[in-house]
Short mmCIF file of C-alpha atoms in Angstrom, two decimals:
data_model
loop_
_atom_site.label_atom_id
_atom_site.label_comp_id
_atom_site.label_asym_id
_atom_site.label_seq_id
_atom_site.Cartn_x
_atom_site.Cartn_y
_atom_site.Cartn_z
CA MET A 5 0.00 0.00 0.00
CA ARG A 6 2.94 2.35 0.67
CA GLY A 7 4.04 1.89 -2.94
CA LEU A 8 0.57 2.80 -4.19
CA ILE A 9 0.30 5.87 -1.94
CA GLY A 10 3.79 6.98 -3.04
CA TYR A 11 2.82 6.57 -6.68
CA PHE A 12 -0.44 8.50 -6.17
CA LEU A 13 1.36 11.38 -4.44
CA ARG A 14 3.97 11.59 -7.20
CA SER A 15 1.44 11.32 -9.99
CA TYR A 16 -0.91 13.90 -8.41
CA SER A 17 1.88 16.35 -7.65
CA VAL A 18 3.22 16.33 -11.22
CA SER A 19 -0.32 16.79 -12.54
CA GLN A 20 -0.40 20.12 -10.62
CA ARG A 21 -4.15 19.74 -10.15
CA PHE A 22 -3.68 20.23 -6.42
CA PHE A 23 -2.86 23.88 -6.99
CA GLY A 24 -6.46 25.18 -7.08
CA PRO A 25 -7.79 23.66 -3.86
CA VAL A 26 -4.54 24.15 -1.92
CA ALA A 27 -4.16 27.76 -3.07
CA GLY A 28 -7.84 28.34 -2.24
CA ILE A 29 -7.56 27.19 1.36
CA VAL A 30 -4.23 28.94 1.93
CA ILE A 31 -5.65 32.25 0.71
CA ALA A 32 -8.83 31.83 2.77
CA VAL A 33 -6.86 31.07 5.94
CA LEU A 34 -4.44 33.95 5.36
CA ILE A 35 -7.32 36.38 4.88
CA LEU A 36 -9.08 35.11 8.01
CA TYR A 37 -5.99 35.59 10.14
CA SER A 38 -4.92 38.86 8.53
CA TYR A 39 -6.63 40.64 11.43
CA LYS A 40 -5.53 40.02 14.98
CA PRO A 41 -6.54 38.97 17.52
CA ASN A 42 -9.05 36.18 16.77
CA PRO A 43 -11.22 34.00 19.02
CA VAL A 44 -9.72 30.49 19.14
CA MET A 45 -12.56 28.04 18.53
CA ASN A 46 -14.63 30.38 16.35
CA SER A 47 -11.67 30.79 14.02
CA TYR A 48 -10.96 27.06 14.02
CA SER A 49 -14.61 26.39 13.25
CA ALA A 50 -14.41 28.69 10.22
CA THR A 51 -11.16 27.19 8.90
CA ALA A 52 -12.59 23.68 9.35
CA VAL A 53 -15.42 24.59 7.02
CA PHE A 54 -12.88 26.04 4.56
CA LEU A 55 -11.08 22.70 4.74
CA PHE A 56 -14.33 20.83 4.07
CA VAL A 57 -14.84 22.80 0.85
CA ALA A 58 -11.18 22.57 -0.17
CA CYS A 59 -11.06 18.80 0.45
CA ALA A 60 -14.20 18.22 -1.62
CA TRP A 61 -12.46 20.06 -4.47
CA LEU A 62 -9.13 18.36 -3.78
CA GLY A 63 -10.83 14.96 -3.75
CA LEU A 64 -12.49 15.53 -7.11
CA SER A 65 -9.29 16.78 -8.71
CA PHE A 66 -7.29 13.87 -7.26
CA LEU A 67 -9.78 11.17 -8.22
CA ASN A 68 -10.07 12.55 -11.76
CA HIS A 69 -6.36 13.13 -12.36
CA GLU A 70 -5.55 9.54 -13.34
CA HIS A 71 -6.08 8.52 -16.98
CA ALA A 72 -8.66 5.73 -17.26
CA VAL A 73 -6.22 3.39 -19.06
CA GLN A 74 -3.52 3.98 -16.44
CA LYS A 75 -6.11 3.22 -13.76
CA GLN A 76 -6.66 -0.17 -15.45
CA VAL A 77 -2.92 -0.84 -15.39
CA VAL A 78 -2.65 -0.04 -11.68
CA ILE A 79 -5.69 -2.17 -10.81
CA VAL A 80 -4.18 -5.16 -12.64
CA GLN A 81 -0.80 -4.62 -10.96
CA LEU A 82 -2.57 -4.49 -7.58
CA ARG A 83 -4.81 -7.43 -8.52
CA SER A 84 -7.73 -5.59 -6.88
CA ALA A 85 -9.91 -2.60 -7.66
CA ARG A 86 -10.82 -2.34 -3.99
CA ARG A 87 -7.17 -2.07 -3.01
CA TYR A 88 -6.86 0.75 -5.55
CA SER A 89 -9.81 2.57 -3.96
CA ILE A 90 -8.45 2.07 -0.44
CA GLY A 91 -5.08 3.46 -1.58
CA ALA A 92 -6.78 6.52 -3.08
CA ILE A 93 -8.78 7.15 0.10
CA LEU A 94 -5.70 6.77 2.31
CA THR A 95 -3.73 9.17 0.10
CA LEU A 96 -6.49 11.75 0.33
CA ALA A 97 -6.77 11.20 4.08
CA LEU A 98 -3.04 11.87 4.40
CA LEU A 99 -3.24 15.02 2.30
CA THR A 100 -6.14 16.18 4.47
CA LEU A 101 -4.12 15.61 7.64
CA LEU A 102 -1.22 17.55 6.19
CA LEU A 103 -3.45 20.54 5.39
CA ASP A 104 -5.14 20.09 8.77
CA LEU A 105 -1.81 20.31 10.59
CA VAL A 106 -0.78 23.47 8.74
CA ILE A 107 -4.15 25.18 9.23
CA VAL A 108 -4.36 24.35 12.94
CA MET A 109 -0.75 25.22 13.76
CA TYR A 110 -0.43 28.38 11.65
CA PRO A 111 -2.44 30.72 13.95
CA VAL A 112 -0.75 29.23 17.03
CA MET A 113 2.73 29.81 15.62
CA ASN A 114 1.73 33.20 14.22
CA GLY A 115 0.15 34.41 17.44
CA SER A 116 -3.16 35.13 15.77
CA PHE A 117 -5.38 34.27 18.75
CA ASN A 118 -6.60 36.53 21.54
CA GLU A 119 -5.54 33.97 24.16
CA PRO A 120 -3.36 30.84 24.35
CA ALA A 121 -5.08 28.03 22.44
CA GLY A 122 -4.12 25.27 24.88
CA LEU A 123 -3.44 21.64 24.07
CA GLY A 124 -7.03 20.51 24.62
CA ARG A 125 -8.47 23.00 22.16
CA ILE A 126 -5.71 22.31 19.62
CA VAL A 127 -6.49 18.58 19.76
CA LEU A 128 -10.22 19.24 19.39
CA ALA A 129 -9.51 21.59 16.48
CA PHE A 130 -7.20 19.07 14.81
CA ALA A 131 -9.85 16.33 15.07
CA GLY A 132 -12.65 18.63 13.90
CA HIS A 133 -10.64 19.77 10.86
CA ALA A 134 -9.77 16.19 10.00
CA LEU A 135 -13.40 15.09 10.21
CA LEU A 136 -14.69 17.94 8.03
CA GLY A 137 -11.85 17.41 5.55
CA TRP A 138 -12.62 13.72 5.31
CA LEU A 139 -16.33 14.52 4.91
CA GLY A 140 -15.42 16.60 1.86
CA ILE A 141 -13.33 13.72 0.56
CA THR A 142 -16.14 11.18 0.97
CA LEU A 143 -18.49 13.40 -1.02
CA SER A 144 -15.96 13.62 -3.83
CA LEU A 145 -15.71 9.80 -3.99
CA TYR A 146 -19.23 9.63 -5.36
CA LEU A 147 -18.86 12.52 -7.77
CA GLN A 148 -15.63 11.50 -9.56
CA SER A 149 -15.79 11.04 -13.31
CA SER A 150 -16.11 7.24 -13.20
CA TRP A 151 -19.33 7.71 -11.20
CA VAL A 152 -20.63 10.98 -12.71
CA PRO A 153 -19.12 11.20 -16.21
CA LYS A 154 -20.25 14.77 -16.91
CA ALA A 155 -17.97 17.19 -15.06
CA SER A 156 -20.56 19.99 -15.01
CA TYR A 157 -23.12 17.73 -13.30
CA ALA A 158 -20.53 16.61 -10.74
CA ALA A 159 -19.51 20.21 -9.99
CA GLY A 160 -23.15 21.29 -9.69
CA MET A 161 -24.02 18.44 -7.36
CA MET A 162 -20.94 19.11 -5.27
CA LEU A 163 -21.86 22.78 -4.87
CA ILE A 164 -25.42 21.90 -3.86
CA LEU A 165 -24.18 19.36 -1.32
CA ILE A 166 -21.69 21.83 0.14
CA VAL A 167 -24.29 24.56 0.50
CA LEU A 168 -26.88 22.17 2.00
CA SER A 169 -24.31 20.67 4.39
CA ILE A 170 -23.15 24.02 5.71
CA SER A 171 -26.64 25.41 6.04
CA ALA A 172 -28.15 22.22 7.47
CA SER A 173 -29.78 24.02 10.41
CA LYS A 174 -31.82 26.20 8.05
CA VAL A 175 -32.64 23.20 5.86
CA ALA A 176 -33.80 21.27 8.94
CA GLU A 177 -36.27 24.06 9.73
CA LEU A 178 -37.77 23.68 6.25
CA VAL A 179 -37.74 19.87 6.19
CA PRO A 180 -39.15 18.49 9.43
CA GLY A 181 -38.16 15.07 10.76
CA PRO A 182 -34.83 13.31 11.09
CA ILE A 183 -34.09 13.13 7.34
CA VAL A 184 -31.78 16.15 7.22
CA GLY A 185 -29.85 15.06 10.29
CA VAL A 186 -29.38 11.54 8.96
CA LEU A 187 -28.82 12.12 5.26
CA LEU A 188 -26.90 15.37 4.98
CA PRO A 189 -23.17 15.29 5.75
CA PRO A 190 -22.88 16.42 9.41
CA VAL A 191 -20.86 19.51 8.61
CA PHE A 192 -23.02 21.94 10.53
CA PRO A 193 -23.11 19.88 13.78
CA VAL A 194 -19.30 19.59 13.81
CA MET A 195 -18.91 23.28 12.98
CA ASP A 196 -21.38 24.16 15.74
CA ALA A 197 -19.67 21.88 18.27
CA MET A 198 -16.28 23.39 17.50
CA MET A 199 -17.62 26.91 17.77
CA ASN A 200 -19.20 26.21 21.17
CA ALA A 201 -16.56 23.76 22.38
CA ASP A 202 -15.67 26.04 25.32
CA ALA A 203 -19.26 25.98 26.60
CA LEU A 204 -20.33 22.42 25.67
CA PRO A 205 -19.46 19.32 27.72
CA VAL A 206 -16.56 17.42 26.13
CA LEU A 207 -18.78 14.33 25.81
CA SER A 208 -21.25 16.28 23.69
CA VAL A 209 -18.48 17.44 21.35
CA LEU A 210 -17.12 13.90 21.11
CA ARG A 211 -20.60 12.55 20.35
CA THR A 212 -20.89 14.97 17.44
CA TYR A 213 -17.43 13.95 16.21
CA ALA A 214 -18.39 10.27 16.47
CA HIS A 215 -21.49 10.95 14.38
CA ALA A 216 -19.32 12.50 11.65
CA LEU A 217 -16.83 9.62 11.85
CA VAL A 218 -19.57 7.00 11.46
CA TYR A 219 -20.96 8.95 8.48
CA ILE A 220 -17.50 9.02 6.87
CA LEU A 221 -16.86 5.32 7.51
CA LEU A 222 -20.25 4.30 6.12
CA LEU A 223 -19.81 6.34 2.94
CA ALA A 224 -16.21 5.24 2.41
CA GLY A 225 -17.08 1.61 3.18
CA PHE A 226 -19.92 1.53 0.67
CA TYR A 227 -17.69 3.21 -1.92
CA ILE A 228 -14.97 0.55 -1.44
CA TYR A 229 -17.56 -2.22 -1.67
CA ARG A 230 -19.05 -0.77 -4.88
CA SER A 231 -15.65 -0.14 -6.45
CA GLY A 232 -15.00 -3.89 -6.35
CA ARG A 233 -18.14 -4.52 -8.37
CA MET A 234 -17.64 -1.99 -11.14
CA ASP A 235 -16.29 -2.39 -14.67
CA TYR A 236 -13.08 -0.58 -15.58
CA ASN A 237 -13.07 -0.80 -19.36
CA ARG A 238 -13.44 2.93 -20.05
CA THR A 239 -10.50 4.27 -22.01
CA THR A 240 -11.12 8.03 -21.68
CA MET B 28 -19.85 -10.85 -25.81
CA ASN B 29 -21.66 -14.18 -26.13
CA ASP B 30 -20.80 -17.87 -26.22
CA ILE B 31 -17.16 -17.41 -25.31
CA SER B 32 -15.38 -20.48 -24.03
CA MET B 33 -11.63 -20.60 -23.71
CA ARG B 34 -8.91 -22.19 -21.65
CA VAL B 35 -5.50 -20.62 -21.15
CA ARG B 36 -2.74 -23.01 -20.11
CA PRO B 37 0.65 -22.17 -18.57
CA GLY B 38 3.49 -21.96 -21.06
CA THR B 39 1.25 -21.40 -24.08
CA ALA B 40 0.49 -18.43 -26.29
CA THR B 41 -3.08 -17.68 -27.28
CA ALA B 42 -3.81 -15.26 -30.11
CA LEU B 43 -7.08 -13.37 -30.46
CA ILE B 44 -7.79 -12.14 -33.94
CA GLY B 45 -10.68 -10.44 -35.68
CA ARG B 46 -11.73 -7.10 -37.10
CA ASN B 47 -11.83 -3.88 -35.08
CA GLY B 48 -14.74 -4.02 -32.65
CA SER B 49 -14.90 -7.81 -32.67
CA GLY B 50 -14.41 -7.96 -28.89
CA LYS B 51 -10.69 -8.76 -28.55
CA SER B 52 -9.95 -5.92 -26.11
CA THR B 53 -13.09 -6.62 -24.10
CA LEU B 54 -12.09 -10.27 -23.77
CA LEU B 55 -8.64 -9.22 -22.55
CA SER B 56 -10.27 -6.83 -20.05
CA ILE B 57 -12.37 -9.72 -18.75
CA LEU B 58 -9.28 -11.92 -18.37
CA ALA B 59 -7.55 -9.03 -16.57
CA GLY B 60 -10.45 -8.82 -14.12
CA LEU B 61 -11.39 -5.31 -15.21
CA VAL B 62 -14.81 -6.25 -16.51
CA ARG B 63 -17.25 -8.41 -14.59
CA LEU B 64 -19.15 -11.19 -16.30
CA SER B 65 -22.91 -10.76 -16.53
CA SER B 66 -23.17 -14.53 -16.86
CA GLY B 67 -20.76 -17.42 -16.98
CA VAL B 68 -17.66 -18.07 -14.93
CA LEU B 69 -14.02 -17.08 -14.98
CA THR B 70 -11.85 -19.45 -12.96
CA THR B 71 -8.13 -19.54 -12.31
CA GLY B 72 -6.22 -22.72 -11.59
CA ARG B 73 -3.77 -20.96 -9.29
CA PRO B 74 -4.72 -18.80 -6.33
CA GLY B 75 -3.06 -15.37 -6.36
CA LEU B 76 -2.30 -15.51 -10.07
CA THR B 77 0.07 -12.69 -11.04
CA THR B 78 -1.05 -10.86 -14.16
CA GLY B 79 0.69 -8.43 -16.48
CA TYR B 80 -1.50 -6.30 -18.72
CA ALA B 81 -0.49 -3.99 -21.54
CA PRO B 82 -3.60 -2.19 -22.78
CA GLU B 83 -3.99 -0.56 -26.14
CA ALA B 84 -3.43 3.22 -26.36
CA PHE B 85 -1.19 3.73 -23.36
CA PRO B 86 -1.51 7.33 -22.12
CA ALA B 87 1.26 9.93 -22.22
CA LEU B 88 1.64 10.61 -18.50
CA LYS B 89 3.54 13.51 -16.97
CA LEU B 90 5.89 11.24 -15.01
CA THR B 91 9.34 10.33 -16.29
CA ALA B 92 9.75 6.81 -17.69
CA GLU B 93 11.92 5.72 -14.77
CA ASP B 94 9.70 7.20 -12.05
CA TYR B 95 6.65 5.67 -13.62
CA LEU B 96 8.13 2.21 -14.04
CA ARG B 97 9.68 2.13 -10.59
CA GLY B 98 6.34 3.21 -9.16
CA MET B 99 4.62 0.37 -11.03
CA GLY B 100 7.26 -2.04 -9.76
CA ARG B 101 6.60 -1.04 -6.15
CA ILE B 102 2.85 -1.37 -6.69
CA ALA B 103 3.38 -4.84 -8.17
CA GLY B 104 5.31 -5.85 -5.07
CA LEU B 105 8.95 -5.51 -6.18
CA CYS B 106 11.32 -4.23 -3.51
CA GLU B 107 13.24 -1.00 -4.23
CA ALA B 108 16.47 -2.69 -5.34
CA ALA B 109 14.78 -5.36 -7.45
CA GLY B 110 12.52 -2.77 -9.07
CA ARG B 111 15.43 -0.48 -9.93
CA SER B 112 17.38 -3.35 -11.43
CA ARG B 113 14.46 -4.77 -13.43
CA VAL B 114 13.48 -1.34 -14.77
CA SER B 115 17.06 -0.64 -15.88
CA GLU B 116 17.31 -4.07 -17.52
CA LEU B 117 14.07 -3.67 -19.48
CA LEU B 118 14.74 -0.03 -20.45
CA ALA B 119 18.09 -1.15 -21.88
CA THR B 120 16.50 -4.13 -23.63
CA PHE B 121 14.00 -1.90 -25.40
CA GLY B 122 16.55 0.80 -26.18
CA LEU B 123 14.99 3.41 -23.89
CA ASP B 124 17.91 3.76 -21.51
CA SER B 125 18.78 7.26 -22.68
CA PHE B 126 15.14 8.38 -22.29
CA ARG B 127 14.68 7.15 -18.73
CA SER B 128 14.63 10.69 -17.27
CA ARG B 129 12.30 12.13 -19.91
CA LYS B 130 8.62 12.64 -19.27
CA LEU B 131 6.28 10.18 -20.99
CA ALA B 132 4.27 13.15 -22.25
CA GLY B 133 7.04 13.80 -24.79
CA PHE B 134 7.31 10.19 -26.02
CA SER B 135 6.32 8.98 -29.47
CA LYS B 136 3.64 6.30 -29.89
CA GLY B 137 6.23 3.57 -30.27
CA MET B 138 8.17 4.69 -27.19
CA LEU B 139 4.99 4.78 -25.13
CA GLN B 140 4.18 1.28 -26.31
CA LYS B 141 7.61 0.13 -25.14
CA VAL B 142 6.98 1.64 -21.68
CA ASN B 143 3.56 -0.02 -21.69
CA LEU B 144 5.13 -3.41 -22.46
CA ILE B 145 7.86 -2.89 -19.86
CA GLN B 146 5.34 -2.21 -17.09
CA SER B 147 3.52 -5.43 -17.98
CA LEU B 148 6.79 -7.42 -17.85
CA LEU B 149 8.15 -6.02 -14.58
CA ILE B 150 7.21 -8.98 -12.40
CA ARG B 151 7.49 -11.89 -14.90
CA PRO B 152 3.75 -12.57 -14.56
CA GLN B 153 2.09 -15.98 -14.68
CA LEU B 154 -0.52 -14.57 -17.07
CA LEU B 155 0.45 -11.89 -19.56
CA LEU B 156 -2.28 -10.06 -21.47
CA LEU B 157 -1.23 -7.89 -24.38
CA ASP B 158 -3.59 -5.78 -26.46
CA GLU B 159 -2.00 -5.33 -29.88
CA PRO B 160 1.56 -5.50 -28.52
CA MET B 161 3.26 -4.80 -31.86
CA SER B 162 1.36 -1.57 -32.43
CA GLY B 163 3.77 1.28 -33.13
CA LEU B 164 6.93 -0.75 -32.48
CA ASP B 165 9.92 -0.47 -34.79
CA LEU B 166 11.41 -3.66 -36.26
CA PRO B 167 14.19 -4.16 -33.67
CA ALA B 168 11.69 -3.66 -30.86
CA GLN B 169 9.35 -6.21 -32.45
CA HIS B 170 12.17 -8.77 -32.47
CA THR B 171 13.09 -7.88 -28.89
CA LEU B 172 9.51 -8.35 -27.80
CA LEU B 173 9.20 -11.69 -29.56
CA ASP B 174 12.40 -12.91 -27.88
CA LEU B 175 11.15 -11.79 -24.47
CA LEU B 176 7.79 -13.43 -24.99
CA GLN B 177 9.39 -16.67 -26.13
CA GLU B 178 11.54 -16.64 -22.99
CA LEU B 179 8.51 -16.02 -20.75
CA LYS B 180 6.60 -18.77 -22.51
CA ARG B 181 9.42 -21.22 -21.89
CA GLU B 182 9.39 -20.20 -18.23
CA GLY B 183 5.70 -21.10 -18.01
CA THR B 184 3.93 -17.76 -18.49
CA ALA B 185 0.58 -18.02 -20.22
CA LEU B 186 0.35 -15.39 -22.97
CA VAL B 187 -2.86 -14.04 -24.41
CA PHE B 188 -2.66 -11.31 -27.03
CA SER B 189 -4.81 -9.60 -29.59
CA VAL B 190 -2.98 -9.04 -32.82
CA HIS B 191 -3.24 -7.89 -36.40
CA GLU B 192 0.22 -9.04 -37.50
CA PRO B 193 0.53 -12.64 -38.80
CA GLN B 194 4.26 -12.73 -37.85
CA ILE B 195 3.61 -12.88 -34.11
CA ILE B 196 1.08 -15.67 -34.60
CA GLU B 197 3.54 -17.59 -36.74
CA ALA B 198 6.30 -17.11 -34.18
CA MET B 199 4.37 -17.60 -30.96
CA ALA B 200 0.81 -18.85 -31.07
CA ASP B 201 -0.27 -22.27 -29.87
CA ASP B 202 -3.98 -21.51 -29.87
CA LEU B 203 -5.97 -19.11 -31.99
CA TYR B 204 -9.41 -17.63 -31.43
CA VAL B 205 -11.15 -15.79 -34.24
CA LEU B 206 -13.70 -13.27 -32.94
CA GLN B 207 -16.46 -11.50 -34.77
CA GLU B 208 -19.11 -9.21 -33.27
CA GLY B 209 -18.42 -10.49 -29.77
CA GLN B 210 -18.67 -14.15 -30.69
CA MET B 211 -16.11 -16.83 -31.18
CA LEU B 212 -16.14 -17.68 -34.84
CA ARG B 213 -13.37 -20.24 -34.93
CA THR B 214 -10.94 -21.81 -32.50
CA ILE B 215 -7.76 -23.61 -33.46
CA HIS B 216 -5.76 -25.51 -30.86
CA GLY B 217 -2.17 -26.60 -31.35
CA ALA B 218 0.52 -24.79 -33.31
CA GLU B 219 0.59 -27.67 -35.79
CA ASN B 220 -3.04 -27.00 -36.72
CA LEU B 221 -2.47 -23.30 -37.23
CA ARG B 222 -0.69 -23.86 -40.47
CA SER B 223 -1.15 -26.56 -43.08
CA ALA B 224 2.04 -28.18 -44.44
CA PRO B 225 3.36 -26.08 -47.32
CA ALA B 226 2.36 -27.47 -50.69
CA VAL B 227 2.45 -26.51 -54.36
CA TYR B 228 -0.40 -26.57 -56.85
CA ILE B 229 0.87 -27.34 -60.37
CA VAL B 230 -1.26 -27.06 -63.50
CA TYR B 231 0.17 -28.80 -66.60
CA THR B 232 -0.99 -30.06 -69.98
CA GLU B 233 -2.34 -33.58 -69.76
CA LEU B 234 0.15 -36.45 -70.25
CA HIS B 235 -0.15 -39.93 -71.64
CA PRO B 236 -2.14 -42.08 -69.13
CA VAL B 237 0.98 -44.12 -68.26
CA ALA B 238 3.00 -40.97 -67.58
CA GLN B 239 0.04 -39.54 -65.59
CA GLN B 240 0.09 -42.62 -63.37
CA ALA B 241 3.85 -42.29 -62.92
CA VAL B 242 3.46 -38.68 -61.78
CA LYS B 243 0.62 -39.66 -59.45
CA ALA B 244 2.86 -42.31 -57.91
CA VAL B 245 5.49 -39.77 -56.86
CA PRO B 246 5.63 -39.63 -53.02
CA GLY B 247 4.07 -36.44 -51.65
CA VAL B 248 1.40 -36.11 -54.33
CA ARG B 249 -1.85 -35.25 -52.51
CA THR B 250 -4.41 -34.83 -55.27
CA MET B 251 -4.57 -35.05 -59.03
CA GLN B 252 -7.66 -33.81 -60.82
CA PRO B 253 -8.65 -32.26 -64.15
CA ALA B 254 -8.05 -28.53 -64.34
CA PRO B 255 -9.82 -26.02 -66.60
CA ASP B 256 -8.71 -26.43 -70.24
CA LEU B 257 -6.13 -24.07 -71.69
CA SER B 258 -7.17 -23.02 -75.22
CA GLY B 259 -8.70 -26.40 -75.88
CA ILE B 260 -5.83 -28.38 -74.37
CA SER B 261 -6.77 -30.64 -71.45
CA CYS B 262 -4.97 -29.76 -68.25
CA THR B 263 -4.36 -31.49 -64.95
CA GLY B 264 -4.12 -29.90 -61.51
CA LEU B 265 -1.67 -31.53 -59.12
CA THR B 266 -1.26 -30.74 -55.41
CA VAL B 267 2.05 -31.94 -54.04
CA ASP B 268 4.13 -31.41 -50.90
CA GLN B 269 6.50 -28.49 -51.44
CA LYS B 270 9.59 -30.64 -50.90
CA MET B 271 8.58 -32.98 -53.77
CA SER B 272 7.45 -30.30 -56.20
CA ASP B 273 10.78 -30.14 -58.08
CA THR B 274 10.69 -33.92 -58.66
CA CYS B 275 7.17 -33.72 -60.04
CA LEU B 276 8.01 -30.78 -62.30
CA GLN B 277 11.02 -32.61 -63.71
CA GLN B 278 8.94 -35.76 -64.31
CA ILE B 279 6.16 -33.79 -66.05
CA LEU B 280 8.65 -32.03 -68.33
CA ALA B 281 10.52 -35.28 -69.06
CA ALA B 282 7.22 -36.92 -70.08
CA GLY B 283 6.59 -34.11 -72.61
CA GLY B 284 4.16 -32.09 -70.54
CA SER B 285 4.07 -28.32 -70.37
CA ILE B 286 3.78 -26.36 -67.11
CA VAL B 287 0.86 -23.87 -67.15
CA SER B 288 1.18 -22.50 -63.61
CA VAL B 289 2.77 -23.15 -60.21
CA LYS B 290 1.15 -21.74 -57.03
CA PRO B 291 2.34 -22.15 -53.42
CA LEU B 292 -0.30 -23.29 -50.88
CA GLY B 293 -0.61 -23.70 -47.10
CA GLY B 294 1.63 -22.06 -44.54
CA LEU B 295 -0.16 -19.20 -42.77
CA GLY B 296 -2.09 -18.11 -45.84
CA ASP B 297 -5.38 -18.89 -44.10
CA LEU B 298 -4.64 -16.26 -41.43
CA THR B 299 -5.41 -13.41 -43.77
CA GLU B 300 -8.88 -14.79 -44.21
CA TRP B 301 -9.37 -15.41 -40.49
CA MET B 302 -8.18 -11.92 -39.61
CA ASP B 303 -10.86 -10.44 -41.81
CA PRO B 304 -13.82 -12.77 -41.33
CA LYS B 305 -16.73 -11.84 -43.53
CA ASP B 306 -20.15 -12.59 -42.10
CA GLN B 307 -19.27 -16.11 -41.16
CA ILE B 308 -21.23 -16.33 -37.92
CA GLY B 309 -23.33 -19.45 -38.04
CA SER B 310 -21.44 -20.82 -41.03
CA GLY B 311 -19.65 -23.43 -38.97
CA ARG B 312 -16.73 -23.41 -36.59
CA GLY B 313 -13.44 -25.14 -36.87
#
């Protein structure tokens, strides 16, 4: 698996498709912290949502960067389409953690907060960023070109999902019942928990994080299962 | 694809031929495990079968040849040292050594095909699937590939390839499958059945019955039958093994006969017809 992840990182970096999403999040974070001082968890909550959007974009660009014929070659070398999918997910998870680390540590190192962040809040922020980043990644799994061939449809659906996920509380007011809470990616609950982490009991924050983690695992698990049952004879 | 039945044995070469769109690439994709069967079964005799696959139209990636191939080696399970050594060996074999640090995006079609073949050969697979392997290759590279494939075959690798060039069939194939519109039109098993023994068809002016019998008695004569007349002169058509054709010609001339025509038969001449099957589905299978 290390060989596959190394190959993916090399192949993606030379494709330069990472530039858009990475530049986007870097600019957004720099703008956010251009004024000092900033409240700790409110700022982290905002950058976590930025990371969610950037990772959805990053995921799509990563999953679409490989030529369909080359994907066939790698699947045959690996002797498993599922292993290929697991490798792609792990690579994206690593990239997310890397961005997560930079985004969480930058304001601490730069002295952008109005008070010391503290280890507890840094750990909560790191976990919250990772979860929202991975949520963005899991959405992109289902919108890559081998699932949604038309790029404009995929981009449109992604935008709708992002907007609905972030504004889930408003959507829940319009759509009564548990549907919104169960179906929509739990971006808003994590964002809300991070924002109010100082006031909420730790258990409540962890419960929200666990909800997001289960959502991610279910979506990724189903994607890996389905990827083993698909045909890979496209050549474009 | 419908009604496909085939068996691939270790140490044999199986050729798939047919027109464009006949299903050769799809069949290779199925064997590679890239396409699932809607019905029927695909079984392997060995668990954990290692497969090499060189698809048609290999893409011009942005990686350098060496980075790409070493990456593929690691993915296939080669350790760093073994991968580096194997990649260097194969790059040198295919004459790409001086291009190892160049990006594939700048490669010609033939060079890309060489890289494609190299990635499929990195691990000496038990099953090697090649989709039009000769496509774009220069003559030395074609010979190199044939030598490599012969070596792998001797070592027990099962080869399956789609092909439009009779030379590779002549040099390698043990079994041949002719495909048309997703169906198997004809199957030929055994290299000896791929080509009939070379023969010669001689047309000559008819001889005295005694001399005719003497010619017919020559060893290697397969058939003797009347041939269309030549300006009112009766002619005979004689099919004889190539190695005895000179003897027959001498005997015919010595008996006062005149040679009208001499035409070689057999060999791989039938391949041309099989490679371009014309609406033969349902007309019988060999």
